[in-house]
Amino acid sequence: MDQLRRASLSISLNIAEGSRRWHIKDRKNFWWIARGSVFECVPLLELCKRENLITYETWAGLKAELEVLSKMLTALVKGTDRRDR
């Protein structure tokens, strides 16, 4: 599914671009965009599962990884907020 490919690529690209930004506000914005792409992948994976493009086991594993990734991105932004004070 092309949309899933684009959304998943957007995650890593936005993390990378945000990491190289000088201003904290810019960094956080890219990391929030990456987090949004994580959430975009969730219903796309669900659709893949419903259409039998992936197995339940594959879906469950990927969904768990996306949950971990969203928590990591949230912690990254919040950690930046704490350092910014």
Short mmCIF file of C-alpha atoms in Angstrom, two decimals:
data_model
loop_
_atom_site.label_atom_id
_atom_site.label_comp_id
_atom_site.label_asym_id
_atom_site.label_seq_id
_atom_site.Cartn_x
_atom_site.Cartn_y
_atom_site.Cartn_z
CA MET A 1 0.00 0.00 0.00
CA ASP A 2 1.61 3.20 -1.23
CA GLN A 3 0.07 5.46 1.44
CA LEU A 4 1.48 3.26 4.21
CA ARG A 5 4.90 3.39 2.59
CA ARG A 6 4.79 7.20 2.43
CA ALA A 7 3.53 7.58 6.01
CA SER A 8 6.15 5.22 7.42
CA LEU A 9 8.92 6.97 5.49
CA SER A 10 7.65 10.31 6.78
CA ILE A 11 8.27 9.13 10.35
CA SER A 12 12.00 8.65 9.93
CA LEU A 13 12.47 11.64 7.65
CA ASN A 14 10.77 14.03 10.08
CA ILE A 15 12.74 12.65 13.02
CA ALA A 16 15.96 13.15 11.07
CA GLU A 17 15.07 16.63 9.87
CA GLY A 18 13.90 17.71 13.32
CA SER A 19 17.09 16.46 14.89
CA ARG A 20 19.15 18.79 12.70
CA ARG A 21 17.13 21.93 13.36
CA TRP A 22 18.81 24.63 15.41
CA HIS A 23 15.73 26.05 17.13
CA ILE A 24 13.92 23.86 19.64
CA LYS A 25 10.51 24.98 18.40
CA ASP A 26 11.39 23.75 14.90
CA ARG A 27 12.68 20.43 16.26
CA LYS A 28 9.52 19.80 18.25
CA ASN A 29 7.34 20.62 15.25
CA PHE A 30 9.05 17.99 13.10
CA TRP A 31 8.83 15.43 15.90
CA TRP A 32 5.08 16.12 16.30
CA ILE A 33 4.69 15.65 12.54
CA ALA A 34 6.55 12.32 12.83
CA ARG A 35 4.19 11.31 15.64
CA GLY A 36 1.23 12.21 13.43
CA SER A 37 2.63 9.94 10.73
CA VAL A 38 2.83 7.13 13.30
CA PHE A 39 -0.87 7.57 13.99
CA GLU A 40 -1.57 7.66 10.26
CA CYS A 41 0.02 4.21 9.91
CA VAL A 42 -2.32 2.61 12.47
CA PRO A 43 -5.55 2.65 10.41
CA LEU A 44 -3.61 1.83 7.25
CA LEU A 45 -2.28 -1.32 8.92
CA GLU A 46 -5.80 -2.14 10.06
CA LEU A 47 -6.95 -1.87 6.46
CA CYS A 48 -4.12 -4.15 5.33
CA LYS A 49 -5.18 -6.71 7.92
CA ARG A 50 -8.85 -6.54 6.88
CA GLU A 51 -7.89 -6.98 3.23
CA ASN A 52 -5.71 -9.98 4.18
CA LEU A 53 -2.58 -8.26 2.91
CA ILE A 54 -0.85 -8.97 6.23
CA THR A 55 -1.39 -11.60 8.90
CA TYR A 56 -2.82 -10.89 12.32
CA GLU A 57 0.61 -11.60 13.83
CA THR A 58 2.31 -9.09 11.53
CA TRP A 59 -0.37 -6.51 12.26
CA ALA A 60 -0.07 -7.01 16.03
CA GLY A 61 3.72 -6.73 15.95
CA LEU A 62 3.73 -3.59 13.82
CA LYS A 63 0.96 -1.99 15.87
CA ALA A 64 2.96 -2.63 19.06
CA GLU A 65 6.04 -1.06 17.49
CA LEU A 66 4.04 2.00 16.46
CA GLU A 67 2.75 2.39 20.02
CA VAL A 68 6.32 2.31 21.35
CA LEU A 69 7.45 4.79 18.71
CA SER A 70 4.65 7.24 19.51
CA LYS A 71 5.57 7.09 23.21
CA MET A 72 9.22 7.67 22.38
CA LEU A 73 8.39 10.70 20.25
CA THR A 74 6.14 12.12 22.97
CA ALA A 75 8.92 11.63 25.53
CA LEU A 76 11.39 13.31 23.17
CA VAL A 77 9.22 16.41 22.85
CA LYS A 78 8.43 16.53 26.56
CA GLY A 79 12.09 16.05 27.43
CA THR A 80 12.92 18.95 25.15
CA ASP A 81 10.28 21.04 26.96
CA ARG A 82 11.95 20.30 30.30
CA ARG A 83 15.42 21.20 29.01
CA ASP A 84 14.07 24.37 27.39
CA ARG A 85 13.04 25.96 30.70
#
